[in-house]
JSON list of C-alpha atoms and ligand atoms in Angstrom, two decimals:
[
{"chain": "C", "resi": 290, "resn": "UNK", "atom": "CA", "xyz": [-0.09, -0.04, -0.18]},
{"chain": "C", "resi": 291, "resn": "UNK", "atom": "CA", "xyz": [1.25, 3.56, -0.81]},
{"chain": "C", "resi": 292, "resn": "UNK", "atom": "CA", "xyz": [2.61, 5.78, 2.36]},
{"chain": "C", "resi": 293, "resn": "UNK", "atom": "CA", "xyz": [0.08, 7.56, 4.06]},
{"chain": "C", "resi": 294, "resn": "UNK", "atom": "CA", "xyz": [-0.74, 11.10, 2.93]},
{"chain": "C", "resi": 295, "resn": "UNK", "atom": "CA", "xyz": [-0.38, 14.25, 5.41]},
{"chain": "C", "resi": 296, "resn": "UNK", "atom": "CA", "xyz": [-3.12, 16.98, 4.45]},
{"chain": "C", "resi": 297, "resn": "UNK", "atom": "CA", "xyz": [-2.65, 20.15, 6.60]},
{"chain": "C", "resi": 298, "resn": "UNK", "atom": "CA", "xyz": [-5.73, 22.18, 6.97]},
{"chain": "C", "resi": 299, "resn": "UNK", "atom": "CA", "xyz": [-5.07, 25.93, 6.28]},
{"chain": "C", "resi": 300, "resn": "UNK", "atom": "CA", "xyz": [-8.07, 26.62, 8.65]},
{"chain": "C", "resi": 301, "resn": "UNK", "atom": "CA", "xyz": [-5.23, 26.71, 11.30]},
{"chain": "C", "resi": 302, "resn": "UNK", "atom": "CA", "xyz": [-2.84, 28.62, 9.26]},
{"chain": "C", "resi": 303, "resn": "UNK", "atom": "CA", "xyz": [-1.70, 32.29, 9.91]},
{"chain": "C", "resi": 304, "resn": "UNK", "atom": "CA", "xyz": [-3.74, 34.03, 7.22]},
{"chain": "C", "resi": 305, "resn": "UNK", "atom": "CA", "xyz": [-1.26, 36.89, 7.29]},
{"chain": "C", "resi": 306, "resn": "UNK", "atom": "CA", "xyz": [1.26, 34.77, 5.47]},
{"chain": "C", "resi": 307, "resn": "UNK", "atom": "CA", "xyz": [-0.83, 32.04, 4.26]},
{"chain": "C", "resi": 308, "resn": "UNK", "atom": "CA", "xyz": [1.49, 31.61, 1.10]},
{"chain": "C", "resi": 309, "resn": "UNK", "atom": "CA", "xyz": [4.41, 30.90, 3.31]},
{"chain": "C", "resi": 310, "resn": "UNK", "atom": "CA", "xyz": [2.67, 28.73, 5.68]},
{"chain": "C", "resi": 311, "resn": "UNK", "atom": "CA", "xyz": [1.75, 26.40, 2.66]},
{"chain": "C", "resi": 312, "resn": "UNK", "atom": "CA", "xyz": [5.03, 26.53, 1.30]},
{"chain": "C", "resi": 313, "resn": "UNK", "atom": "CA", "xyz": [6.56, 25.22, 4.64]},
{"chain": "C", "resi": 314, "resn": "UNK", "atom": "CA", "xyz": [4.10, 22.53, 5.19]},
{"chain": "C", "resi": 315, "resn": "UNK", "atom": "CA", "xyz": [4.65, 21.37, 1.23]},
{"chain": "C", "resi": 316, "resn": "UNK", "atom": "CA", "xyz": [8.41, 21.48, 1.99]},
{"chain": "C", "resi": 317, "resn": "UNK", "atom": "CA", "xyz": [7.73, 19.22, 4.86]},
{"chain": "C", "resi": 318, "resn": "UNK", "atom": "CA", "xyz": [6.21, 16.63, 2.62]},
{"chain": "C", "resi": 319, "resn": "UNK", "atom": "CA", "xyz": [2.55, 17.56, 2.42]},
{"chain": "C", "resi": 320, "resn": "UNK", "atom": "CA", "xyz": [1.38, 16.47, -0.78]},
{"chain": "C", "resi": 321, "resn": "UNK", "atom": "CA", "xyz": [-2.12, 17.77, -0.33]},
{"chain": "C", "resi": 322, "resn": "UNK", "atom": "CA", "xyz": [-3.69, 21.04, 1.13]},
{"chain": "C", "resi": 323, "resn": "UNK", "atom": "CA", "xyz": [-6.95, 20.70, 3.01]},
{"chain": "C", "resi": 324, "resn": "UNK", "atom": "CA", "xyz": [-9.15, 23.53, 2.60]},
{"chain": "C", "resi": 325, "resn": "UNK", "atom": "CA", "xyz": [-12.19, 23.72, 5.34]},
{"chain": "C", "resi": 326, "resn": "UNK", "atom": "CA", "xyz": [-15.28, 25.66, 3.67]},
{"chain": "C", "resi": 327, "resn": "UNK", "atom": "CA", "xyz": [-17.65, 26.61, 6.44]},
{"chain": "C", "resi": 328, "resn": "UNK", "atom": "CA", "xyz": [-20.90, 28.49, 5.95]},
{"chain": "C", "resi": 329, "resn": "UNK", "atom": "CA", "xyz": [-21.98, 29.16, 9.66]},
{"chain": "C", "resi": 330, "resn": "UNK", "atom": "CA", "xyz": [-25.20, 27.05, 9.08]},
{"chain": "C", "resi": 331, "resn": "UNK", "atom": "CA", "xyz": [-24.07, 23.41, 8.67]},
{"chain": "C", "resi": 332, "resn": "UNK", "atom": "CA", "xyz": [-21.54, 24.24, 11.18]},
{"chain": "C", "resi": 333, "resn": "UNK", "atom": "CA", "xyz": [-21.33, 27.08, 14.00]},
{"chain": "C", "resi": 334, "resn": "UNK", "atom": "CA", "xyz": [-18.18, 28.94, 12.14]},
{"chain": "C", "resi": 335, "resn": "UNK", "atom": "CA", "xyz": [-17.61, 30.69, 8.94]},
{"chain": "C", "resi": 336, "resn": "UNK", "atom": "CA", "xyz": [-14.14, 30.30, 7.24]},
{"chain": "C", "resi": 337, "resn": "UNK", "atom": "CA", "xyz": [-13.58, 31.25, 3.38]},
{"chain": "C", "resi": 338, "resn": "UNK", "atom": "CA", "xyz": [-15.03, 30.58, 0.03]},
{"chain": "C", "resi": 339, "resn": "UNK", "atom": "CA", "xyz": [-13.87, 29.76, -3.56]},
{"chain": "C", "resi": 340, "resn": "UNK", "atom": "CA", "xyz": [-11.92, 32.92, -4.06]},
{"chain": "C", "resi": 341, "resn": "UNK", "atom": "CA", "xyz": [-9.50, 31.82, -1.25]},
{"chain": "C", "resi": 342, "resn": "UNK", "atom": "CA", "xyz": [-9.15, 28.51, -2.94]},
{"chain": "C", "resi": 343, "resn": "UNK", "atom": "CA", "xyz": [-8.32, 30.24, -6.25]},
{"chain": "C", "resi": 344, "resn": "UNK", "atom": "CA", "xyz": [-5.53, 32.13, -4.40]},
{"chain": "C", "resi": 345, "resn": "UNK", "atom": "CA", "xyz": [-4.39, 29.01, -2.71]},
{"chain": "C", "resi": 346, "resn": "UNK", "atom": "CA", "xyz": [-4.20, 27.47, -6.35]},
{"chain": "C", "resi": 347, "resn": "UNK", "atom": "CA", "xyz": [-2.17, 30.09, -7.58]},
{"chain": "C", "resi": 348, "resn": "UNK", "atom": "CA", "xyz": [0.31, 29.57, -5.05]},
{"chain": "C", "resi": 349, "resn": "UNK", "atom": "CA", "xyz": [1.05, 25.88, -4.95]},
{"chain": "C", "resi": 350, "resn": "UNK", "atom": "CA", "xyz": [0.60, 22.79, -7.34]},
{"chain": "C", "resi": 351, "resn": "UNK", "atom": "CA", "xyz": [-0.37, 20.35, -4.88]},
{"chain": "C", "resi": 352, "resn": "UNK", "atom": "CA", "xyz": [-3.62, 18.45, -4.62]},
{"chain": "C", "resi": 353, "resn": "UNK", "atom": "CA", "xyz": [-6.37, 20.61, -3.26]},
{"chain": "C", "resi": 354, "resn": "UNK", "atom": "CA", "xyz": [-8.66, 18.76, -1.00]},
{"chain": "C", "resi": 355, "resn": "UNK", "atom": "CA", "xyz": [-11.73, 21.13, -0.36]},
{"chain": "C", "resi": 356, "resn": "UNK", "atom": "CA", "xyz": [-13.81, 20.02, 2.31]},
{"chain": "C", "resi": 357, "resn": "UNK", "atom": "CA", "xyz": [-17.55, 21.68, 2.06]},
{"chain": "C", "resi": 358, "resn": "UNK", "atom": "CA", "xyz": [-19.01, 21.92, 5.43]},
{"chain": "C", "resi": 359, "resn": "UNK", "atom": "CA", "xyz": [-22.00, 23.73, 3.95]},
{"chain": "C", "resi": 360, "resn": "UNK", "atom": "CA", "xyz": [-25.70, 23.58, 3.48]},
{"chain": "C", "resi": 361, "resn": "UNK", "atom": "CA", "xyz": [-26.79, 22.65, -0.20]},
{"chain": "C", "resi": 362, "resn": "UNK", "atom": "CA", "xyz": [-23.31, 22.25, -1.38]},
{"chain": "C", "resi": 363, "resn": "UNK", "atom": "CA", "xyz": [-24.86, 21.25, -5.09]},
{"chain": "C", "resi": 364, "resn": "UNK", "atom": "CA", "xyz": [-24.98, 25.17, -5.43]},
{"chain": "C", "resi": 365, "resn": "UNK", "atom": "CA", "xyz": [-21.22, 25.54, -4.86]},
{"chain": "C", "resi": 366, "resn": "UNK", "atom": "CA", "xyz": [-19.34, 22.54, -6.31]},
{"chain": "C", "resi": 367, "resn": "UNK", "atom": "CA", "xyz": [-18.80, 24.22, -9.90]},
{"chain": "C", "resi": 368, "resn": "UNK", "atom": "CA", "xyz": [-17.35, 27.50, -8.11]},
{"chain": "C", "resi": 369, "resn": "UNK", "atom": "CA", "xyz": [-14.88, 25.24, -6.32]},
{"chain": "C", "resi": 370, "resn": "UNK", "atom": "CA", "xyz": [-14.08, 23.19, -9.45]},
{"chain": "C", "resi": 371, "resn": "UNK", "atom": "CA", "xyz": [-13.41, 26.39, -11.27]},
{"chain": "C", "resi": 372, "resn": "UNK", "atom": "CA", "xyz": [-11.13, 27.76, -8.28]},
{"chain": "C", "resi": 373, "resn": "UNK", "atom": "CA", "xyz": [-9.03, 24.64, -8.72]},
{"chain": "C", "resi": 374, "resn": "UNK", "atom": "CA", "xyz": [-10.16, 22.14, -6.32]},
{"chain": "C", "resi": 375, "resn": "UNK", "atom": "CA", "xyz": [-8.64, 18.45, -7.22]},
{"chain": "C", "resi": 376, "resn": "UNK", "atom": "CA", "xyz": [-11.08, 16.75, -4.75]},
{"chain": "C", "resi": 377, "resn": "UNK", "atom": "CA", "xyz": [-14.47, 18.14, -3.48]},
{"chain": "C", "resi": 378, "resn": "UNK", "atom": "CA", "xyz": [-15.81, 16.48, -0.40]},
{"chain": "C", "resi": 379, "resn": "UNK", "atom": "CA", "xyz": [-19.65, 16.86, 0.55]},
{"chain": "C", "resi": 380, "resn": "UNK", "atom": "CA", "xyz": [-20.98, 15.79, 3.85]},
{"chain": "C", "resi": 381, "resn": "UNK", "atom": "CA", "xyz": [-23.60, 12.94, 3.69]},
{"chain": "C", "resi": 382, "resn": "UNK", "atom": "CA", "xyz": [-25.66, 15.00, 6.24]},
{"chain": "C", "resi": 383, "resn": "UNK", "atom": "CA", "xyz": [-26.22, 17.77, 3.67]},
{"chain": "C", "resi": 384, "resn": "UNK", "atom": "CA", "xyz": [-27.00, 15.91, 0.41]},
{"chain": "C", "resi": 385, "resn": "UNK", "atom": "CA", "xyz": [-30.73, 14.45, -0.09]},
{"chain": "C", "resi": 386, "resn": "UNK", "atom": "CA", "xyz": [-29.34, 13.23, -3.61]},
{"chain": "C", "resi": 387, "resn": "UNK", "atom": "CA", "xyz": [-25.73, 12.27, -2.67]},
{"chain": "C", "resi": 388, "resn": "UNK", "atom": "CA", "xyz": [-25.50, 9.92, -5.63]},
{"chain": "C", "resi": 389, "resn": "UNK", "atom": "CA", "xyz": [-26.43, 12.76, -7.97]},
{"chain": "C", "resi": 390, "resn": "UNK", "atom": "CA", "xyz": [-24.14, 15.29, -6.19]},
{"chain": "C", "resi": 391, "resn": "UNK", "atom": "CA", "xyz": [-20.98, 12.66, -6.38]},
{"chain": "C", "resi": 392, "resn": "UNK", "atom": "CA", "xyz": [-21.68, 12.30, -10.01]},
{"chain": "C", "resi": 393, "resn": "UNK", "atom": "CA", "xyz": [-21.87, 16.31, -10.70]},
{"chain": "C", "resi": 394, "resn": "UNK", "atom": "CA", "xyz": [-18.49, 16.44, -8.85]},
{"chain": "C", "resi": 395, "resn": "UNK", "atom": "CA", "xyz": [-17.03, 13.87, -11.27]},
{"chain": "C", "resi": 396, "resn": "UNK", "atom": "CA", "xyz": [-18.64, 15.65, -14.09]},
{"chain": "C", "resi": 397, "resn": "UNK", "atom": "CA", "xyz": [-16.70, 18.91, -13.31]},
{"chain": "C", "resi": 398, "resn": "UNK", "atom": "CA", "xyz": [-13.60, 16.79, -13.64]},
{"chain": "C", "resi": 399, "resn": "UNK", "atom": "CA", "xyz": [-12.93, 16.51, -9.82]},
{"chain": "C", "resi": 400, "resn": "UNK", "atom": "CA", "xyz": [-12.55, 13.45, -7.40]},
{"chain": "C", "resi": 401, "resn": "UNK", "atom": "CA", "xyz": [-15.64, 13.12, -5.18]},
{"chain": "C", "resi": 402, "resn": "UNK", "atom": "CA", "xyz": [-15.33, 12.68, -1.42]},
{"chain": "C", "resi": 403, "resn": "UNK", "atom": "CA", "xyz": [-18.13, 12.07, 0.89]},
{"chain": "C", "resi": 404, "resn": "UNK", "atom": "CA", "xyz": [-17.58, 12.90, 4.80]},
{"chain": "C", "resi": 405, "resn": "UNK", "atom": "CA", "xyz": [-19.70, 11.87, 7.84]},
{"chain": "C", "resi": 406, "resn": "UNK", "atom": "CA", "xyz": [-19.87, 13.31, 11.26]},
{"chain": "C", "resi": 407, "resn": "UNK", "atom": "CA", "xyz": [-18.87, 11.43, 14.60]},
{"chain": "C", "resi": 408, "resn": "UNK", "atom": "CA", "xyz": [-22.65, 10.97, 15.35]},
{"chain": "C", "resi": 409, "resn": "UNK", "atom": "CA", "xyz": [-23.92, 9.59, 11.90]},
{"chain": "C", "resi": 410, "resn": "UNK", "atom": "CA", "xyz": [-24.09, 6.00, 11.40]},
{"chain": "C", "resi": 411, "resn": "UNK", "atom": "CA", "xyz": [-21.82, 4.56, 8.95]},
{"chain": "C", "resi": 412, "resn": "UNK", "atom": "CA", "xyz": [-24.62, 2.71, 7.22]},
{"chain": "C", "resi": 413, "resn": "UNK", "atom": "CA", "xyz": [-25.79, 6.10, 5.74]},
{"chain": "C", "resi": 414, "resn": "UNK", "atom": "CA", "xyz": [-22.50, 5.90, 3.36]},
{"chain": "C", "resi": 415, "resn": "UNK", "atom": "CA", "xyz": [-23.51, 2.76, 1.90]},
{"chain": "C", "resi": 416, "resn": "UNK", "atom": "CA", "xyz": [-24.79, 3.80, -1.54]},
{"chain": "C", "resi": 417, "resn": "UNK", "atom": "CA", "xyz": [-22.27, 6.57, -1.77]},
{"chain": "C", "resi": 418, "resn": "UNK", "atom": "CA", "xyz": [-19.35, 3.81, -1.70]},
{"chain": "C", "resi": 419, "resn": "UNK", "atom": "CA", "xyz": [-20.21, 3.00, -5.52]},
{"chain": "C", "resi": 420, "resn": "UNK", "atom": "CA", "xyz": [-19.00, 6.20, -6.37]},
{"chain": "C", "resi": 421, "resn": "UNK", "atom": "CA", "xyz": [-17.00, 7.90, -3.91]},
{"chain": "C", "resi": 422, "resn": "UNK", "atom": "CA", "xyz": [-13.11, 8.17, -4.47]},
{"chain": "C", "resi": 423, "resn": "UNK", "atom": "CA", "xyz": [-12.64, 9.10, -0.82]},
{"chain": "C", "resi": 424, "resn": "UNK", "atom": "CA", "xyz": [-14.45, 8.72, 2.64]},
{"chain": "C", "resi": 425, "resn": "UNK", "atom": "CA", "xyz": [-13.78, 11.70, 5.05]},
{"chain": "C", "resi": 426, "resn": "UNK", "atom": "CA", "xyz": [-14.36, 10.25, 8.57]},
{"chain": "C", "resi": 427, "resn": "UNK", "atom": "CA", "xyz": [-14.79, 13.27, 11.13]},
{"chain": "C", "resi": 428, "resn": "UNK", "atom": "CA", "xyz": [-12.86, 12.63, 14.27]},
{"chain": "C", "resi": 429, "resn": "UNK", "atom": "CA", "xyz": [-14.11, 15.80, 15.95]},
{"chain": "C", "resi": 430, "resn": "UNK", "atom": "CA", "xyz": [-17.29, 17.60, 15.57]},
{"chain": "C", "resi": 431, "resn": "UNK", "atom": "CA", "xyz": [-17.00, 19.95, 12.56]},
{"chain": "C", "resi": 432, "resn": "UNK", "atom": "CA", "xyz": [-16.40, 23.54, 12.73]},
{"chain": "C", "resi": 433, "resn": "UNK", "atom": "CA", "xyz": [-13.38, 24.29, 14.70]},
{"chain": "C", "resi": 434, "resn": "UNK", "atom": "CA", "xyz": [-9.57, 23.35, 14.71]},
{"chain": "C", "resi": 435, "resn": "UNK", "atom": "CA", "xyz": [-7.74, 22.42, 17.73]},
{"chain": "C", "resi": 436, "resn": "UNK", "atom": "CA", "xyz": [-10.15, 20.05, 19.14]},
{"chain": "C", "resi": 437, "resn": "UNK", "atom": "CA", "xyz": [-9.48, 16.62, 20.73]},
{"chain": "C", "resi": 438, "resn": "UNK", "atom": "CA", "xyz": [-9.58, 13.24, 18.64]},
{"chain": "C", "resi": 439, "resn": "UNK", "atom": "CA", "xyz": [-12.90, 11.54, 19.60]},
{"chain": "C", "resi": 440, "resn": "UNK", "atom": "CA", "xyz": [-11.62, 8.00, 20.81]},
{"chain": "C", "resi": 441, "resn": "UNK", "atom": "CA", "xyz": [-14.45, 5.83, 19.25]},
{"chain": "C", "resi": 442, "resn": "UNK", "atom": "CA", "xyz": [-13.35, 7.10, 15.88]},
{"chain": "C", "resi": 443, "resn": "UNK", "atom": "CA", "xyz": [-10.81, 4.14, 16.10]},
{"chain": "C", "resi": 444, "resn": "UNK", "atom": "CA", "xyz": [-13.83, 1.65, 15.81]},
{"chain": "C", "resi": 445, "resn": "UNK", "atom": "CA", "xyz": [-15.38, 3.61, 13.17]},
{"chain": "C", "resi": 446, "resn": "UNK", "atom": "CA", "xyz": [-12.21, 3.74, 11.09]},
{"chain": "C", "resi": 447, "resn": "UNK", "atom": "CA", "xyz": [-11.83, -0.16, 11.20]},
{"chain": "C", "resi": 448, "resn": "UNK", "atom": "CA", "xyz": [-15.48, -0.61, 10.52]},
{"chain": "C", "resi": 449, "resn": "UNK", "atom": "CA", "xyz": [-15.10, 1.51, 7.12]},
{"chain": "C", "resi": 450, "resn": "UNK", "atom": "CA", "xyz": [-12.03, -0.35, 6.34]},
{"chain": "C", "resi": 451, "resn": "UNK", "atom": "CA", "xyz": [-13.93, -3.62, 6.54]},
{"chain": "C", "resi": 452, "resn": "UNK", "atom": "CA", "xyz": [-16.77, -2.14, 4.65]},
{"chain": "C", "resi": 453, "resn": "UNK", "atom": "CA", "xyz": [-14.36, -1.18, 1.86]},
{"chain": "C", "resi": 454, "resn": "UNK", "atom": "CA", "xyz": [-12.83, -4.77, 2.13]},
{"chain": "C", "resi": 455, "resn": "UNK", "atom": "CA", "xyz": [-16.41, -6.54, 1.80]},
{"chain": "C", "resi": 456, "resn": "UNK", "atom": "CA", "xyz": [-17.47, -4.38, -1.09]},
{"chain": "C", "resi": 457, "resn": "UNK", "atom": "CA", "xyz": [-14.17, -4.85, -2.88]},
{"chain": "C", "resi": 458, "resn": "UNK", "atom": "CA", "xyz": [-13.86, -0.95, -3.07]},
{"chain": "C", "resi": 459, "resn": "UNK", "atom": "CA", "xyz": [-10.79, 1.16, -3.35]},
{"chain": "C", "resi": 460, "resn": "UNK", "atom": "CA", "xyz": [-11.88, 4.65, -2.01]},
{"chain": "C", "resi": 461, "resn": "UNK", "atom": "CA", "xyz": [-9.41, 6.51, 0.40]},
{"chain": "C", "resi": 462, "resn": "UNK", "atom": "CA", "xyz": [-9.92, 6.59, 3.79]},
{"chain": "C", "resi": 463, "resn": "UNK", "atom": "CA", "xyz": [-9.36, 10.37, 5.14]},
{"chain": "C", "resi": 464, "resn": "UNK", "atom": "CA", "xyz": [-9.27, 11.13, 8.92]},
{"chain": "C", "resi": 465, "resn": "UNK", "atom": "CA", "xyz": [-10.00, 14.70, 9.80]},
{"chain": "C", "resi": 466, "resn": "UNK", "atom": "CA", "xyz": [-9.96, 16.23, 13.35]},
{"chain": "C", "resi": 467, "resn": "UNK", "atom": "CA", "xyz": [-7.48, 16.07, 16.43]},
{"chain": "C", "resi": 468, "resn": "UNK", "atom": "CA", "xyz": [-4.54, 14.26, 14.41]},
{"chain": "C", "resi": 469, "resn": "UNK", "atom": "CA", "xyz": [-1.04, 14.95, 15.50]},
{"chain": "C", "resi": 470, "resn": "UNK", "atom": "CA", "xyz": [2.30, 13.10, 15.66]},
{"chain": "C", "resi": 471, "resn": "UNK", "atom": "CA", "xyz": [1.10, 11.14, 18.76]},
{"chain": "C", "resi": 472, "resn": "UNK", "atom": "CA", "xyz": [-1.70, 9.39, 17.37]},
{"chain": "C", "resi": 473, "resn": "UNK", "atom": "CA", "xyz": [-0.85, 9.29, 13.64]},
{"chain": "C", "resi": 474, "resn": "UNK", "atom": "CA", "xyz": [0.44, 5.64, 14.09]},
{"chain": "C", "resi": 475, "resn": "UNK", "atom": "CA", "xyz": [-2.59, 4.42, 15.75]},
{"chain": "C", "resi": 476, "resn": "UNK", "atom": "CA", "xyz": [-4.78, 6.29, 13.08]},
{"chain": "C", "resi": 477, "resn": "UNK", "atom": "CA", "xyz": [-2.71, 4.88, 10.15]},
{"chain": "C", "resi": 478, "resn": "UNK", "atom": "CA", "xyz": [-2.80, 1.30, 11.70]},
{"chain": "C", "resi": 479, "resn": "UNK", "atom": "CA", "xyz": [-6.55, 1.46, 12.05]},
{"chain": "C", "resi": 480, "resn": "UNK", "atom": "CA", "xyz": [-7.05, 2.13, 8.25]},
{"chain": "C", "resi": 481, "resn": "UNK", "atom": "CA", "xyz": [-6.31, 5.91, 7.43]},
{"chain": "C", "resi": 482, "resn": "UNK", "atom": "CA", "xyz": [-4.65, 6.80, 4.18]},
{"chain": "C", "resi": 483, "resn": "UNK", "atom": "CA", "xyz": [-5.02, 10.32, 4.53]},
{"chain": "C", "resi": 484, "resn": "UNK", "atom": "CA", "xyz": [-4.44, 12.44, 7.89]},
{"chain": "C", "resi": 485, "resn": "UNK", "atom": "CA", "xyz": [-5.74, 15.76, 7.83]},
{"chain": "C", "resi": 486, "resn": "UNK", "atom": "CA", "xyz": [-3.52, 17.96, 10.61]},
{"chain": "C", "resi": 487, "resn": "UNK", "atom": "CA", "xyz": [-4.56, 21.66, 11.05]},
{"chain": "C", "resi": 488, "resn": "UNK", "atom": "CA", "xyz": [-3.42, 23.02, 14.63]},
{"chain": "C", "resi": 489, "resn": "UNK", "atom": "CA", "xyz": [-0.94, 20.38, 15.04]},
{"chain": "C", "resi": 490, "resn": "UNK", "atom": "CA", "xyz": [0.97, 21.46, 11.98]},
{"chain": "C", "resi": 491, "resn": "UNK", "atom": "CA", "xyz": [0.48, 25.51, 11.69]},
{"chain": "C", "resi": 492, "resn": "UNK", "atom": "CA", "xyz": [0.39, 25.93, 15.41]},
{"chain": "C", "resi": 493, "resn": "UNK", "atom": "CA", "xyz": [3.99, 24.29, 15.90]},
{"chain": "C", "resi": 494, "resn": "UNK", "atom": "CA", "xyz": [6.97, 26.41, 15.84]},
{"chain": "C", "resi": 495, "resn": "UNK", "atom": "CA", "xyz": [8.41, 24.48, 12.74]},
{"chain": "C", "resi": 496, "resn": "UNK", "atom": "CA", "xyz": [5.71, 23.67, 10.14]},
{"chain": "C", "resi": 497, "resn": "UNK", "atom": "CA", "xyz": [7.91, 21.74, 7.85]},
{"chain": "C", "resi": 498, "resn": "UNK", "atom": "CA", "xyz": [9.30, 19.46, 10.65]},
{"chain": "C", "resi": 499, "resn": "UNK", "atom": "CA", "xyz": [5.80, 18.84, 12.35]},
{"chain": "C", "resi": 500, "resn": "UNK", "atom": "CA", "xyz": [4.62, 17.74, 8.94]},
{"chain": "C", "resi": 501, "resn": "UNK", "atom": "CA", "xyz": [7.65, 15.38, 8.76]},
{"chain": "C", "resi": 502, "resn": "UNK", "atom": "CA", "xyz": [7.15, 14.29, 12.16]},
{"chain": "C", "resi": 503, "resn": "UNK", "atom": "CA", "xyz": [3.42, 13.27, 11.41]},
{"chain": "C", "resi": 504, "resn": "UNK", "atom": "CA", "xyz": [4.40, 11.68, 8.22]},
{"chain": "C", "resi": 505, "resn": "UNK", "atom": "CA", "xyz": [7.18, 9.29, 9.99]},
{"chain": "C", "resi": 506, "resn": "UNK", "atom": "CA", "xyz": [4.99, 8.49, 12.82]},
{"chain": "C", "resi": 507, "resn": "UNK", "atom": "CA", "xyz": [2.38, 7.34, 10.40]},
{"chain": "C", "resi": 508, "resn": "UNK", "atom": "CA", "xyz": [5.00, 5.24, 8.87]},
{"chain": "C", "resi": 509, "resn": "UNK", "atom": "CA", "xyz": [5.24, 7.25, 5.68]},
{"chain": "L", "resi": 2015, "resn": "DX5", "atom": "C1", "xyz": [-13.04, 20.82, 11.43]},
{"chain": "L", "resi": 2015, "resn": "DX5", "atom": "C2", "xyz": [-12.28, 20.75, 10.06]},
{"chain": "L", "resi": 2015, "resn": "DX5", "atom": "C3", "xyz": [-10.83, 20.00, 10.23]},
{"chain": "L", "resi": 2015, "resn": "DX5", "atom": "C4", "xyz": [-10.11, 20.82, 11.17]},
{"chain": "L", "resi": 2015, "resn": "DX5", "atom": "C5", "xyz": [-8.76, 20.12, 11.49]},
{"chain": "L", "resi": 2015, "resn": "DX5", "atom": "O1", "xyz": [-14.34, 21.05, 11.12]},
{"chain": "L", "resi": 2015, "resn": "DX5", "atom": "O2", "xyz": [-12.99, 19.78, 9.03]},
{"chain": "L", "resi": 2015, "resn": "DX5", "atom": "O3", "xyz": [-10.36, 19.82, 8.87]},
{"chain": "L", "resi": 2015, "resn": "DX5", "atom": "O4", "xyz": [-9.66, 22.11, 10.60]},
{"chain": "L", "resi": 2015, "resn": "DX5", "atom": "O5", "xyz": [-7.99, 20.80, 12.71]},
{"chain": "L", "resi": 2015, "resn": "DX5", "atom": "P1", "xyz": [-7.27, 20.32, 13.63]},
{"chain": "L", "resi": 2015, "resn": "DX5", "atom": "O6", "xyz": [-6.26, 19.33, 12.96]},
{"chain": "L", "resi": 2015, "resn": "DX5", "atom": "O7", "xyz": [-6.73, 21.25, 14.53]},
{"chain": "L", "resi": 2015, "resn": "DX5", "atom": "O8", "xyz": [-8.49, 19.28, 14.55]},
{"chain": "L", "resi": 2016, "resn": "ZN", "atom": "ZN1", "xyz": [-11.53, 19.36, 7.42]}
]
């Protein structure tokens, strides 16, 4: 299997020197950048929109992983595709026509991900697993960086890996929330392919070495 990917979340970056923070994270070995889009409705916080994603796109060639924590994402997927997203992830909790939404993301030329909150049953993902390129398992309640990893997430992670095996699918499993060098190894061995890390990376004194430390801990 390929080495785990560390995807730093720029929600925790210093927006006064965002380009520099991104460059340091990429220099540390991050092949992805995770963009957390929040609308103040689906989650109790507002972050940034397509224009910022477009600016990030102009600053780096790495894989842009856009996580839509917004109501009615169908209205915005084209804007994020146009802004340069490589992967667009929507929440199962916000998509009444999830199969159609994933199809639309693919029609826009992007990879399609589906995200699930800690309190949502994994069974609701079942139909989406036919088309999803990635499943994002929230390991904190969405809306903010800097929260503690929810421990029962390990059981969900192993269950998701089992589902993938039984369905003979090859979607990536991404873990998002409370990831650091101290739990990266447990998270990887429980089945994660992609580790999103926000505050552990961007609040550290050396961004590049923190990414490197998480990659090493994860077995990259
Ligand atoms: C939370 C976001 C996460 C968060 C990760 O709603 O989806 O990506 O920014 O930040 P940390 O790593 O600080 O938990
Ligand atoms: Zn996220």
